């Protein structure tokens, strides 16, 4: 018998979780959803996420898929599953996809957002949703520096030093910066794929440009150096959001 | 010796608290700040808030004042006090004010915001910061209805039924509605003063207009009726924000 393949779009506040994947210490978001799907379907569900997110990272558009033999209509899955989920995780939509769809292997691109609160004082309402960084920033220089990330490059210098990935060439389609009136700077990154901690290291490097520690043109040479120590620091997880995962 | 009178501007996420004022069951925000001020000054501090906020209500601009004999420079108060506060409460600024300033008695006006998430599915990131209300809304009718609130009226119909306030005449300067692309409707209310639950009952009444239960013109008659049962329901606290308190 043919199982249905269901794709989910998921929003979560990562603050209380140990990341997407279940960990020895603490709860994983994947585990919470797998359990809720079990409650609804009565089946042992294998949930494939589009990729992991670290502890504290948020998502407006994480994706996952699973196979099911259950009779529940696809459009009723979100409401049914959400009733078994905590308030900080929600299934936004569910749709049936072809049998060869895999939330990770079929990915064509991803979009991430990073929020910097460029004020001297932390926010009470957004503390766990942004990185408060009070130093004066040259916004124009940061915008200029961001352009060097666009295109296909070897991003080894922007990968967490512990990562064992061999092929470090990635294509970044677009890096956009927006300045909001409330002192927030919003960074948007769209690309085919990202290395481990890559977005957070790119933001850390752009902040070094903003403070004048680095020049916009330096970004070009940092990429060419393939040396992690040349790039900026890894900014905190809590400012990062997985916005969208693209498929064909 | 002359004590200094210090005015504070305070932001908080009300989710974890039993409102501004200390309660028998659960923590009050006022108590948290009073304790932090005690840590910094070594004094027993009497903190006057601009007014209470209910459990779950948030603030970007609550105000309070206190008298102190401490030598700490005024501009250093926020950073010092914030180090003794949890992450969901923050002193945004402190300034010295004249001895006759009182955060409650000197108030000239207040601004509140209310956020309605007009989508069928709850948000994981904003669940405790908005009211999710999925019914289809006629935005134009709501905007029209909102105008009837502006001006000086007896708002008895828009006061929580248990309240013992006698003088129920209030002046509302402005009611503004904004529709955001992400299905949120933002309500802004500016006025000289508000009765207990008044903003939440006005929003509940505007939602009745939006769904077609009431007509925009009905708002006029509801005000005239002075009858709480004629107005809409009291929408949840978690969508309400105290934005600003005005003084002369």
Tab-separated table of C-alpha atoms in Angstrom:
chain	number	residue	atom	x	y	z
A	1	UNK	CA	0.000	0.000	0.000
A	2	UNK	CA	1.094	3.517	-0.843
A	3	UNK	CA	1.977	5.735	2.118
A	4	UNK	CA	1.295	9.458	1.866
A	5	UNK	CA	4.281	11.784	1.969
A	6	UNK	CA	3.431	14.957	3.923
A	7	UNK	CA	5.444	18.172	3.924
A	8	UNK	CA	5.117	20.488	6.929
A	9	UNK	CA	6.005	24.175	7.335
A	10	UNK	CA	6.905	24.903	10.947
A	11	UNK	CA	7.335	28.012	13.082
A	12	UNK	CA	9.087	27.912	16.440
A	13	UNK	CA	10.566	30.028	19.172
A	14	UNK	CA	13.836	28.245	19.804
A	15	UNK	CA	14.478	29.801	23.231
A	16	UNK	CA	13.404	26.838	25.365
A	17	UNK	CA	14.832	24.083	23.140
A	18	UNK	CA	18.124	22.410	22.542
A	19	UNK	CA	17.815	22.975	18.818
A	20	UNK	CA	15.972	21.079	16.094
A	21	UNK	CA	17.486	17.697	16.749
A	22	UNK	CA	16.838	15.735	19.904
A	23	UNK	CA	19.802	15.984	22.259
A	24	UNK	CA	20.925	13.962	25.233
A	25	UNK	CA	20.490	17.006	27.469
A	26	UNK	CA	17.290	18.875	26.835
A	27	UNK	CA	14.465	18.740	24.357
A	28	UNK	CA	14.678	18.918	20.601
A	29	UNK	CA	11.954	20.519	18.485
A	30	UNK	CA	11.958	17.521	16.119
A	31	UNK	CA	11.173	15.242	19.054
A	32	UNK	CA	8.239	17.429	20.175
A	33	UNK	CA	6.707	17.291	16.688
A	34	UNK	CA	7.397	13.579	16.263
A	35	UNK	CA	5.562	12.921	19.535
A	36	UNK	CA	2.614	15.099	18.504
A	37	UNK	CA	2.416	13.299	15.137
A	38	UNK	CA	2.386	9.999	17.003
A	39	UNK	CA	-0.552	11.224	19.110
A	40	UNK	CA	-2.497	12.137	15.980
A	41	UNK	CA	-1.643	9.173	13.729
A	42	UNK	CA	-0.952	6.392	16.221
A	43	UNK	CA	2.142	5.616	14.121
A	44	UNK	CA	5.863	5.682	14.805
A	45	UNK	CA	6.818	8.689	12.663
A	46	UNK	CA	10.210	9.362	11.125
A	47	UNK	CA	10.395	13.121	10.641
A	48	UNK	CA	12.998	14.519	8.192
A	49	UNK	CA	13.839	18.175	8.809
A	50	UNK	CA	15.345	20.442	6.126
A	51	UNK	CA	18.370	20.715	8.393
A	52	UNK	CA	19.249	21.291	12.018
A	53	UNK	CA	18.970	24.581	13.805
A	54	UNK	CA	21.075	25.251	16.901
A	55	UNK	CA	19.783	25.806	20.423
A	56	UNK	CA	18.110	29.209	20.615
A	57	UNK	CA	17.697	29.649	16.849
A	58	UNK	CA	14.143	30.461	15.726
A	59	UNK	CA	12.171	29.540	12.620
A	60	UNK	CA	9.313	31.089	10.699
A	61	UNK	CA	9.610	28.543	7.911
A	62	UNK	CA	11.403	25.336	8.885
A	63	UNK	CA	10.246	22.388	6.747
A	64	UNK	CA	10.009	18.654	7.363
A	65	UNK	CA	8.381	15.617	5.786
A	66	UNK	CA	7.113	12.235	6.961
A	67	UNK	CA	5.373	9.166	5.544
A	68	UNK	CA	2.040	8.109	6.977
A	69	UNK	CA	-0.597	5.443	6.573
A	70	UNK	CA	-3.098	7.498	8.601
A	71	UNK	CA	-6.483	8.502	7.147
A	72	UNK	CA	-6.470	12.074	8.501
A	73	UNK	CA	-7.150	14.602	5.685
A	74	UNK	CA	-3.976	16.561	4.920
A	75	UNK	CA	-5.604	19.947	5.540
A	76	UNK	CA	-6.612	18.869	9.060
A	77	UNK	CA	-3.081	17.929	10.101
A	78	UNK	CA	-1.961	21.386	11.323
A	79	UNK	CA	-4.864	21.922	13.735
A	80	UNK	CA	-4.736	18.313	14.986
A	81	UNK	CA	-0.970	18.273	15.555
A	82	UNK	CA	-0.884	21.799	17.036
A	83	UNK	CA	-3.247	20.689	19.792
A	84	UNK	CA	-0.474	18.350	21.000
A	85	UNK	CA	2.311	20.933	20.681
A	86	UNK	CA	3.476	23.585	23.168
A	87	UNK	CA	2.603	27.195	22.294
A	88	UNK	CA	6.106	27.965	21.029
A	89	UNK	CA	5.972	25.385	18.215
A	90	UNK	CA	3.325	25.476	15.491
A	91	UNK	CA	2.645	23.624	12.237
A	92	UNK	CA	1.685	26.423	9.846
A	93	UNK	CA	0.703	24.218	6.912
A	94	UNK	CA	0.739	20.661	5.617
A	95	UNK	CA	0.566	19.461	2.043
A	96	UNK	CA	0.891	16.136	0.279
A	97	UNK	CA	4.029	15.830	-1.853
A	98	UNK	CA	5.368	13.229	-4.268
A	99	UNK	CA	6.966	10.095	-2.847
A	100	UNK	CA	10.487	11.186	-3.796
A	101	UNK	CA	10.289	14.490	-1.875
A	102	UNK	CA	12.710	14.670	1.053
A	103	UNK	CA	12.801	17.799	3.222
A	104	UNK	CA	16.610	17.756	3.348
A	105	UNK	CA	17.794	16.155	0.092
A	106	UNK	CA	15.335	18.083	-2.109
A	107	UNK	CA	16.312	21.544	-0.778
A	108	UNK	CA	17.139	24.135	-3.468
A	109	UNK	CA	17.821	27.061	-1.165
A	110	UNK	CA	17.230	28.691	2.170
A	111	UNK	CA	16.589	32.122	3.545
A	112	UNK	CA	17.855	33.247	6.952
A	113	UNK	CA	17.276	36.453	8.883
A	114	UNK	CA	19.459	37.892	11.644
A	115	UNK	CA	18.359	40.719	13.951
A	116	UNK	CA	20.825	43.075	15.625
A	117	UNK	CA	19.509	45.523	18.207
A	118	UNK	CA	21.960	48.386	17.782
A	119	UNK	CA	21.097	50.210	21.002
A	120	UNK	CA	22.886	50.550	24.307
A	121	UNK	CA	20.133	48.963	26.307
A	122	UNK	CA	18.738	45.452	26.004
A	123	UNK	CA	15.104	44.961	25.139
A	124	UNK	CA	12.803	43.259	27.655
A	125	UNK	CA	10.325	42.056	25.048
A	126	UNK	CA	12.883	40.897	22.469
A	127	UNK	CA	15.850	39.833	24.567
A	128	UNK	CA	15.802	36.209	23.363
A	129	UNK	CA	15.040	37.189	19.757
A	130	UNK	CA	17.921	39.426	18.790
A	131	UNK	CA	21.548	40.268	19.471
A	132	UNK	CA	21.968	43.484	21.391
A	133	UNK	CA	25.120	45.201	20.153
A	134	UNK	CA	25.453	48.819	21.238
A	135	UNK	CA	28.615	49.942	19.396
A	136	UNK	CA	28.204	52.639	16.754
A	137	UNK	CA	27.900	51.073	13.287
A	138	UNK	CA	28.710	52.486	9.864
A	139	UNK	CA	25.702	51.127	8.032
A	140	UNK	CA	26.888	52.100	4.543
A	141	UNK	CA	30.168	50.225	4.942
A	142	UNK	CA	28.310	47.147	6.123
A	143	UNK	CA	26.030	47.251	3.082
A	144	UNK	CA	29.035	47.533	0.809
A	145	UNK	CA	30.838	44.679	2.583
A	146	UNK	CA	27.754	42.446	2.312
A	147	UNK	CA	27.938	42.509	-1.497
A	148	UNK	CA	31.211	40.565	-1.427
A	149	UNK	CA	29.368	37.544	-0.044
A	150	UNK	CA	27.100	37.293	-3.068
A	151	UNK	CA	28.035	34.727	-5.699
A	152	UNK	CA	29.762	31.348	-5.593
A	153	UNK	CA	32.745	31.224	-3.253
A	154	UNK	CA	34.705	28.855	-1.069
A	155	UNK	CA	33.301	29.913	2.330
A	156	UNK	CA	35.710	27.851	4.447
A	157	UNK	CA	36.654	30.986	6.440
A	158	UNK	CA	32.998	31.285	7.438
A	159	UNK	CA	32.510	27.753	8.751
A	160	UNK	CA	32.664	26.768	12.440
A	161	UNK	CA	36.169	25.427	13.015
A	162	UNK	CA	34.978	22.037	14.285
A	163	UNK	CA	32.915	21.215	11.182
A	164	UNK	CA	34.042	18.239	9.095
A	165	UNK	CA	32.377	19.263	5.826
A	166	UNK	CA	34.844	18.863	2.894
A	167	UNK	CA	33.150	20.781	0.088
A	168	UNK	CA	32.926	24.336	1.383
A	169	UNK	CA	31.902	26.028	-1.869
A	170	UNK	CA	28.486	27.639	-1.571
A	171	UNK	CA	26.373	30.039	-3.654
A	172	UNK	CA	24.827	33.058	-1.952
A	173	UNK	CA	22.138	34.727	-4.048
A	174	UNK	CA	21.436	37.807	-1.984
A	175	UNK	CA	22.511	39.562	1.218
A	176	UNK	CA	20.201	42.404	2.207
A	177	UNK	CA	20.470	44.828	5.102
A	178	UNK	CA	17.597	46.908	6.415
A	179	UNK	CA	17.678	49.595	9.070
A	180	UNK	CA	14.551	49.941	11.126
A	181	UNK	CA	13.498	53.046	13.034
A	182	UNK	CA	13.719	51.197	16.340
A	183	UNK	CA	17.521	50.756	16.074
A	184	UNK	CA	17.286	47.247	14.691
A	185	UNK	CA	19.372	46.150	11.725
A	186	UNK	CA	17.851	43.241	9.826
A	187	UNK	CA	20.173	41.000	7.790
A	188	UNK	CA	18.655	38.706	5.158
A	189	UNK	CA	20.659	35.932	3.504
A	190	UNK	CA	19.368	33.858	0.615
A	191	UNK	CA	21.448	31.079	-0.867
A	192	UNK	CA	21.585	27.540	-2.166
A	193	UNK	CA	23.121	26.290	1.038
A	194	UNK	CA	25.007	27.388	4.126
A	195	UNK	CA	27.883	25.893	6.101
A	196	UNK	CA	27.685	25.323	9.845
A	197	UNK	CA	27.425	28.729	11.630
A	198	UNK	CA	28.014	30.482	8.311
A	199	UNK	CA	25.274	33.103	8.688
A	200	UNK	CA	26.339	33.925	12.235
A	201	UNK	CA	30.006	34.313	11.194
A	202	UNK	CA	29.038	36.488	8.202
A	203	UNK	CA	27.046	38.773	10.529
A	204	UNK	CA	29.954	38.878	12.994
A	205	UNK	CA	32.250	39.907	10.140
A	206	UNK	CA	29.826	42.601	8.942
A	207	UNK	CA	29.702	44.007	12.488
A	208	UNK	CA	33.530	44.231	12.433
A	209	UNK	CA	33.156	46.292	9.267
A	210	UNK	CA	30.466	48.400	10.931
A	211	UNK	CA	32.707	49.273	13.871
A	212	UNK	CA	35.663	50.001	11.579
A	213	UNK	CA	37.763	47.015	12.688
A	214	UNK	CA	37.640	45.773	9.102
A	215	UNK	CA	37.164	47.529	5.756
A	216	UNK	CA	34.429	46.455	3.321
A	217	UNK	CA	37.111	45.304	0.847
A	218	UNK	CA	38.642	43.056	3.513
A	219	UNK	CA	35.712	40.654	3.134
A	220	UNK	CA	37.024	39.686	-0.292
A	221	UNK	CA	40.405	38.737	1.158
A	222	UNK	CA	38.896	36.933	4.139
A	223	UNK	CA	36.966	34.717	1.716
A	224	UNK	CA	40.164	34.053	-0.269
A	225	UNK	CA	42.131	33.270	2.920
A	226	UNK	CA	39.863	30.272	3.732
A	227	UNK	CA	40.999	30.934	7.287
A	228	UNK	CA	38.355	30.981	10.046
A	229	UNK	CA	40.504	33.223	12.239
A	230	UNK	CA	40.387	36.005	9.623
A	231	UNK	CA	36.579	36.304	9.813
A	232	UNK	CA	34.597	37.917	12.638
A	233	UNK	CA	33.169	36.222	15.682
A	234	UNK	CA	30.127	33.948	15.660
A	235	UNK	CA	27.236	36.125	16.835
A	236	UNK	CA	24.709	34.553	19.263
A	237	UNK	CA	22.112	32.016	18.097
A	238	UNK	CA	19.165	33.940	19.529
A	239	UNK	CA	19.216	36.549	16.730
A	240	UNK	CA	18.949	33.957	13.945
A	241	UNK	CA	15.753	32.915	12.147
A	242	UNK	CA	15.268	30.265	9.466
A	243	UNK	CA	12.752	32.103	7.289
A	244	UNK	CA	12.079	29.849	4.330
A	245	UNK	CA	13.278	26.657	2.676
A	246	UNK	CA	13.003	26.552	-1.106
A	247	UNK	CA	12.210	23.497	-3.235
A	248	UNK	CA	11.756	23.188	-6.976
B	1	UNK	CA	18.376	67.087	53.106
B	2	UNK	CA	16.779	67.113	49.683
B	3	UNK	CA	16.050	63.693	48.203
B	4	UNK	CA	16.312	63.269	44.433
B	5	UNK	CA	13.125	62.377	42.569
B	6	UNK	CA	13.888	59.930	39.736
B	7	UNK	CA	11.579	59.070	36.866
B	8	UNK	CA	12.029	55.696	35.119
B	9	UNK	CA	10.822	54.494	31.723
B	10	UNK	CA	10.309	50.730	31.806
B	11	UNK	CA	9.823	47.981	29.225
B	12	UNK	CA	8.530	44.552	30.168
B	13	UNK	CA	7.186	41.316	28.791
B	14	UNK	CA	4.207	40.711	31.060
B	15	UNK	CA	3.862	36.998	30.274
B	16	UNK	CA	5.486	35.624	33.420
B	17	UNK	CA	4.082	38.188	35.863
B	18	UNK	CA	0.934	38.784	37.799
B	19	UNK	CA	0.725	42.329	36.502
B	20	UNK	CA	2.400	45.543	37.612
B	21	UNK	CA	1.336	45.433	41.222
B	22	UNK	CA	2.572	42.784	43.625
B	23	UNK	CA	-0.111	40.165	44.177
B	24	UNK	CA	-0.657	37.535	46.829
B	25	UNK	CA	-0.248	34.806	44.207
B	26	UNK	CA	2.667	35.372	41.907
B	27	UNK	CA	5.153	38.107	41.237
B	28	UNK	CA	4.465	41.714	40.398
B	29	UNK	CA	6.722	43.743	38.110
B	30	UNK	CA	6.729	46.652	40.589
B	31	UNK	CA	8.116	44.321	43.271
B	32	UNK	CA	10.914	43.094	40.980
B	33	UNK	CA	12.000	46.673	40.262
B	34	UNK	CA	11.660	47.761	43.900
B	35	UNK	CA	13.950	44.895	44.911
B	36	UNK	CA	16.493	45.779	42.221
B	37	UNK	CA	16.454	49.436	43.326
B	38	UNK	CA	17.062	48.288	46.888
B	39	UNK	CA	20.099	46.294	45.724
B	40	UNK	CA	21.533	49.360	44.005
B	41	UNK	CA	20.714	52.060	46.574
B	42	UNK	CA	20.615	50.105	49.819
B	43	UNK	CA	17.390	51.990	50.588
B	44	UNK	CA	13.795	50.935	51.116
B	45	UNK	CA	12.298	52.310	47.907
B	46	UNK	CA	8.677	53.328	47.388
B	47	UNK	CA	8.053	53.024	43.655
B	48	UNK	CA	5.036	54.853	42.158
B	49	UNK	CA	3.886	53.434	38.833
B	50	UNK	CA	1.848	55.442	36.308
B	51	UNK	CA	-0.896	52.877	36.845
B	52	UNK	CA	-1.371	49.142	37.069
B	53	UNK	CA	-1.209	46.775	34.150
B	54	UNK	CA	-2.976	43.409	34.344
B	55	UNK	CA	-1.303	40.001	34.296
B	56	UNK	CA	0.008	39.287	30.795
B	57	UNK	CA	-0.095	42.928	29.625
B	58	UNK	CA	3.193	44.209	28.185
B	59	UNK	CA	4.845	47.625	28.259
B	60	UNK	CA	7.269	49.486	26.046
B	61	UNK	CA	6.860	52.678	28.035
B	62	UNK	CA	5.581	52.195	31.572
B	63	UNK	CA	6.758	54.980	33.886
B	64	UNK	CA	7.445	55.145	37.606
B	65	UNK	CA	9.172	57.468	40.085
B	66	UNK	CA	10.924	57.139	43.429
B	67	UNK	CA	12.770	59.310	45.925
B	68	UNK	CA	16.346	58.479	46.806
B	69	UNK	CA	19.180	59.678	48.990
B	70	UNK	CA	21.694	57.562	47.062
B	71	UNK	CA	24.743	59.105	45.394
B	72	UNK	CA	24.520	57.065	42.165
B	73	UNK	CA	24.586	59.362	39.091
B	74	UNK	CA	21.156	59.381	37.437
B	75	UNK	CA	22.472	58.279	34.045
B	76	UNK	CA	24.034	55.166	35.619
B	77	UNK	CA	20.782	53.974	37.190
B	78	UNK	CA	19.461	51.971	34.184
B	79	UNK	CA	22.572	49.818	33.754
B	80	UNK	CA	22.979	49.299	37.507
B	81	UNK	CA	19.338	48.375	38.130
B	82	UNK	CA	19.076	46.209	34.986
B	83	UNK	CA	21.874	43.994	36.288
B	84	UNK	CA	19.517	42.999	39.144
B	85	UNK	CA	16.457	42.508	36.913
B	86	UNK	CA	15.368	39.431	34.944
B	87	UNK	CA	15.724	39.631	31.146
B	88	UNK	CA	12.022	40.367	30.603
B	89	UNK	CA	12.087	43.643	32.570
B	90	UNK	CA	14.342	46.553	31.650
B	91	UNK	CA	14.808	50.156	32.759
B	92	UNK	CA	15.148	52.041	29.463
B	93	UNK	CA	15.989	55.422	30.928
B	94	UNK	CA	16.159	57.402	34.159
B	95	UNK	CA	16.016	61.147	34.660
B	96	UNK	CA	15.801	63.498	37.593
B	97	UNK	CA	12.478	65.314	37.883
B	98	UNK	CA	11.135	68.056	40.141
B	99	UNK	CA	10.057	67.132	43.657
B	100	UNK	CA	6.346	67.469	42.852
B	101	UNK	CA	6.443	64.966	39.977
B	102	UNK	CA	4.409	61.820	40.662
B	103	UNK	CA	4.265	59.063	38.013
B	104	UNK	CA	0.527	58.572	38.578
B	105	UNK	CA	-0.876	61.942	39.670
B	106	UNK	CA	1.072	63.948	37.070
B	107	UNK	CA	-0.089	61.862	34.076
B	108	UNK	CA	-1.498	63.878	31.152
B	109	UNK	CA	-2.193	60.997	28.798
B	110	UNK	CA	-1.360	57.469	27.758
B	111	UNK	CA	-0.905	55.501	24.597
B	112	UNK	CA	-1.840	51.838	24.306
B	113	UNK	CA	-1.366	49.372	21.453
B	114	UNK	CA	-3.321	46.174	20.857
B	115	UNK	CA	-2.236	43.478	18.379
B	116	UNK	CA	-4.711	41.120	16.704
B	117	UNK	CA	-3.339	38.242	14.635
B	118	UNK	CA	-6.105	37.844	12.060
B	119	UNK	CA	-5.045	34.426	10.787
B	120	UNK	CA	-6.422	30.947	11.302
B	121	UNK	CA	-3.297	29.609	12.865
B	122	UNK	CA	-1.611	30.739	16.061
B	123	UNK	CA	1.941	32.055	15.918
B	124	UNK	CA	4.691	30.175	17.762
B	125	UNK	CA	6.924	33.222	18.147
B	126	UNK	CA	4.194	35.696	19.113
B	127	UNK	CA	1.644	33.553	20.928
B	128	UNK	CA	1.909	35.465	24.224
B	129	UNK	CA	2.139	38.859	22.492
B	130	UNK	CA	-1.065	39.064	20.492
B	131	UNK	CA	-4.658	37.869	20.256
B	132	UNK	CA	-5.164	35.304	17.527
B	133	UNK	CA	-8.604	35.848	16.011
B	134	UNK	CA	-9.175	34.025	12.725
B	135	UNK	CA	-12.632	35.288	11.665
B	136	UNK	CA	-12.813	37.364	8.512
B	137	UNK	CA	-12.802	41.088	9.341
B	138	UNK	CA	-14.172	44.070	7.436
B	139	UNK	CA	-11.279	46.429	8.043
B	140	UNK	CA	-12.982	49.522	6.593
B	141	UNK	CA	-15.974	49.178	8.897
B	142	UNK	CA	-13.673	48.813	11.886
B	143	UNK	CA	-11.816	51.986	10.930
B	144	UNK	CA	-15.102	53.844	10.621
B	145	UNK	CA	-16.356	52.515	13.954
B	146	UNK	CA	-13.125	53.524	15.697
B	147	UNK	CA	-13.785	57.204	14.946
B	148	UNK	CA	-16.814	57.192	17.258
B	149	UNK	CA	-14.511	56.630	20.229
B	150	UNK	CA	-12.631	59.867	19.625
B	151	UNK	CA	-13.629	62.843	21.749
B	152	UNK	CA	-14.949	63.235	25.281
B	153	UNK	CA	-17.602	60.672	26.217
B	154	UNK	CA	-19.004	58.810	29.175
B	155	UNK	CA	-17.327	55.448	28.597
B	156	UNK	CA	-19.224	53.552	31.309
B	157	UNK	CA	-20.225	50.882	28.739
B	158	UNK	CA	-16.526	50.224	28.183
B	159	UNK	CA	-15.504	49.694	31.805
B	160	UNK	CA	-15.104	46.280	33.473
B	161	UNK	CA	-18.359	45.641	35.335
B	162	UNK	CA	-16.669	45.205	38.732
B	163	UNK	CA	-14.942	48.588	38.685
B	164	UNK	CA	-16.003	51.112	41.337
B	165	UNK	CA	-14.878	54.259	39.519
B	166	UNK	CA	-17.619	56.921	39.673
B	167	UNK	CA	-16.509	59.443	37.058
B	168	UNK	CA	-16.498	57.504	33.803
B	169	UNK	CA	-16.065	60.442	31.423
B	170	UNK	CA	-12.817	60.184	29.480
B	171	UNK	CA	-11.234	61.959	26.511
B	172	UNK	CA	-9.813	59.844	23.681
B	173	UNK	CA	-7.597	61.832	21.330
B	174	UNK	CA	-6.947	59.283	18.623
B	175	UNK	CA	-7.794	55.703	17.646
B	176	UNK	CA	-5.686	54.402	14.778
B	177	UNK	CA	-5.837	51.069	12.986
B	178	UNK	CA	-3.058	49.669	10.846
B	179	UNK	CA	-3.089	46.544	8.747
B	180	UNK	CA	0.234	44.771	8.391
B	181	UNK	CA	1.180	42.411	5.589
B	182	UNK	CA	1.555	39.523	8.026
B	183	UNK	CA	-2.191	39.496	8.886
B	184	UNK	CA	-1.748	41.573	12.026
B	185	UNK	CA	-4.064	44.457	12.811
B	186	UNK	CA	-2.499	47.052	15.102
B	187	UNK	CA	-4.829	49.238	17.190
B	188	UNK	CA	-3.408	52.419	18.738
B	189	UNK	CA	-5.322	54.371	21.383
B	190	UNK	CA	-4.183	57.744	22.706
B	191	UNK	CA	-6.144	59.523	25.407
B	192	UNK	CA	-6.077	61.490	28.633
B	193	UNK	CA	-7.064	58.451	30.634
B	194	UNK	CA	-8.655	55.032	30.366
B	195	UNK	CA	-11.094	53.107	32.553
B	196	UNK	CA	-10.366	49.604	33.778
B	197	UNK	CA	-10.255	47.214	30.767
B	198	UNK	CA	-11.421	50.053	28.508
B	199	UNK	CA	-8.939	49.425	25.674
B	200	UNK	CA	-9.626	45.694	25.675
B	201	UNK	CA	-13.414	46.261	25.558
B	202	UNK	CA	-13.065	48.833	22.756
B	203	UNK	CA	-11.035	46.321	20.719
B	204	UNK	CA	-13.611	43.585	21.425
B	205	UNK	CA	-16.340	45.935	20.189
B	206	UNK	CA	-14.370	46.819	17.041
B	207	UNK	CA	-13.957	43.096	16.318
B	208	UNK	CA	-17.760	42.722	16.573
B	209	UNK	CA	-17.992	45.440	13.917
B	210	UNK	CA	-15.371	43.663	11.829
B	211	UNK	CA	-17.290	40.386	11.806
B	212	UNK	CA	-20.571	42.169	11.035
B	213	UNK	CA	-22.195	41.486	14.421
B	214	UNK	CA	-22.398	45.240	14.945
B	215	UNK	CA	-22.501	48.193	12.555
B	216	UNK	CA	-19.996	51.078	12.806
B	217	UNK	CA	-22.836	53.432	13.809
B	218	UNK	CA	-23.791	51.128	16.681
B	219	UNK	CA	-20.701	52.269	18.578
B	220	UNK	CA	-22.314	55.668	19.059
B	221	UNK	CA	-25.375	54.112	20.674
B	222	UNK	CA	-23.327	51.707	22.796
B	223	UNK	CA	-21.494	54.702	24.256
B	224	UNK	CA	-24.816	56.446	24.934
B	225	UNK	CA	-26.297	53.300	26.545
B	226	UNK	CA	-23.646	53.342	29.330
B	227	UNK	CA	-24.394	49.611	29.500
B	228	UNK	CA	-21.447	47.208	29.628
B	229	UNK	CA	-23.540	44.386	28.130
B	230	UNK	CA	-24.029	46.400	24.911
B	231	UNK	CA	-20.296	46.537	24.174
B	232	UNK	CA	-18.161	43.672	22.889
B	233	UNK	CA	-16.183	41.191	24.932
B	234	UNK	CA	-12.949	41.968	26.767
B	235	UNK	CA	-10.176	40.674	24.501
B	236	UNK	CA	-7.218	38.889	26.173
B	237	UNK	CA	-4.541	40.788	28.102
B	238	UNK	CA	-1.643	39.299	26.125
B	239	UNK	CA	-2.328	41.505	23.058
B	240	UNK	CA	-2.129	44.763	25.042
B	241	UNK	CA	0.908	47.043	25.327
B	242	UNK	CA	1.321	50.244	27.351
B	243	UNK	CA	3.353	52.265	24.845
B	244	UNK	CA	3.863	55.661	26.406
B	245	UNK	CA	2.817	57.788	29.353
B	246	UNK	CA	2.620	61.524	28.719
B	247	UNK	CA	3.460	64.294	31.204
B	248	UNK	CA	3.504	68.031	30.769
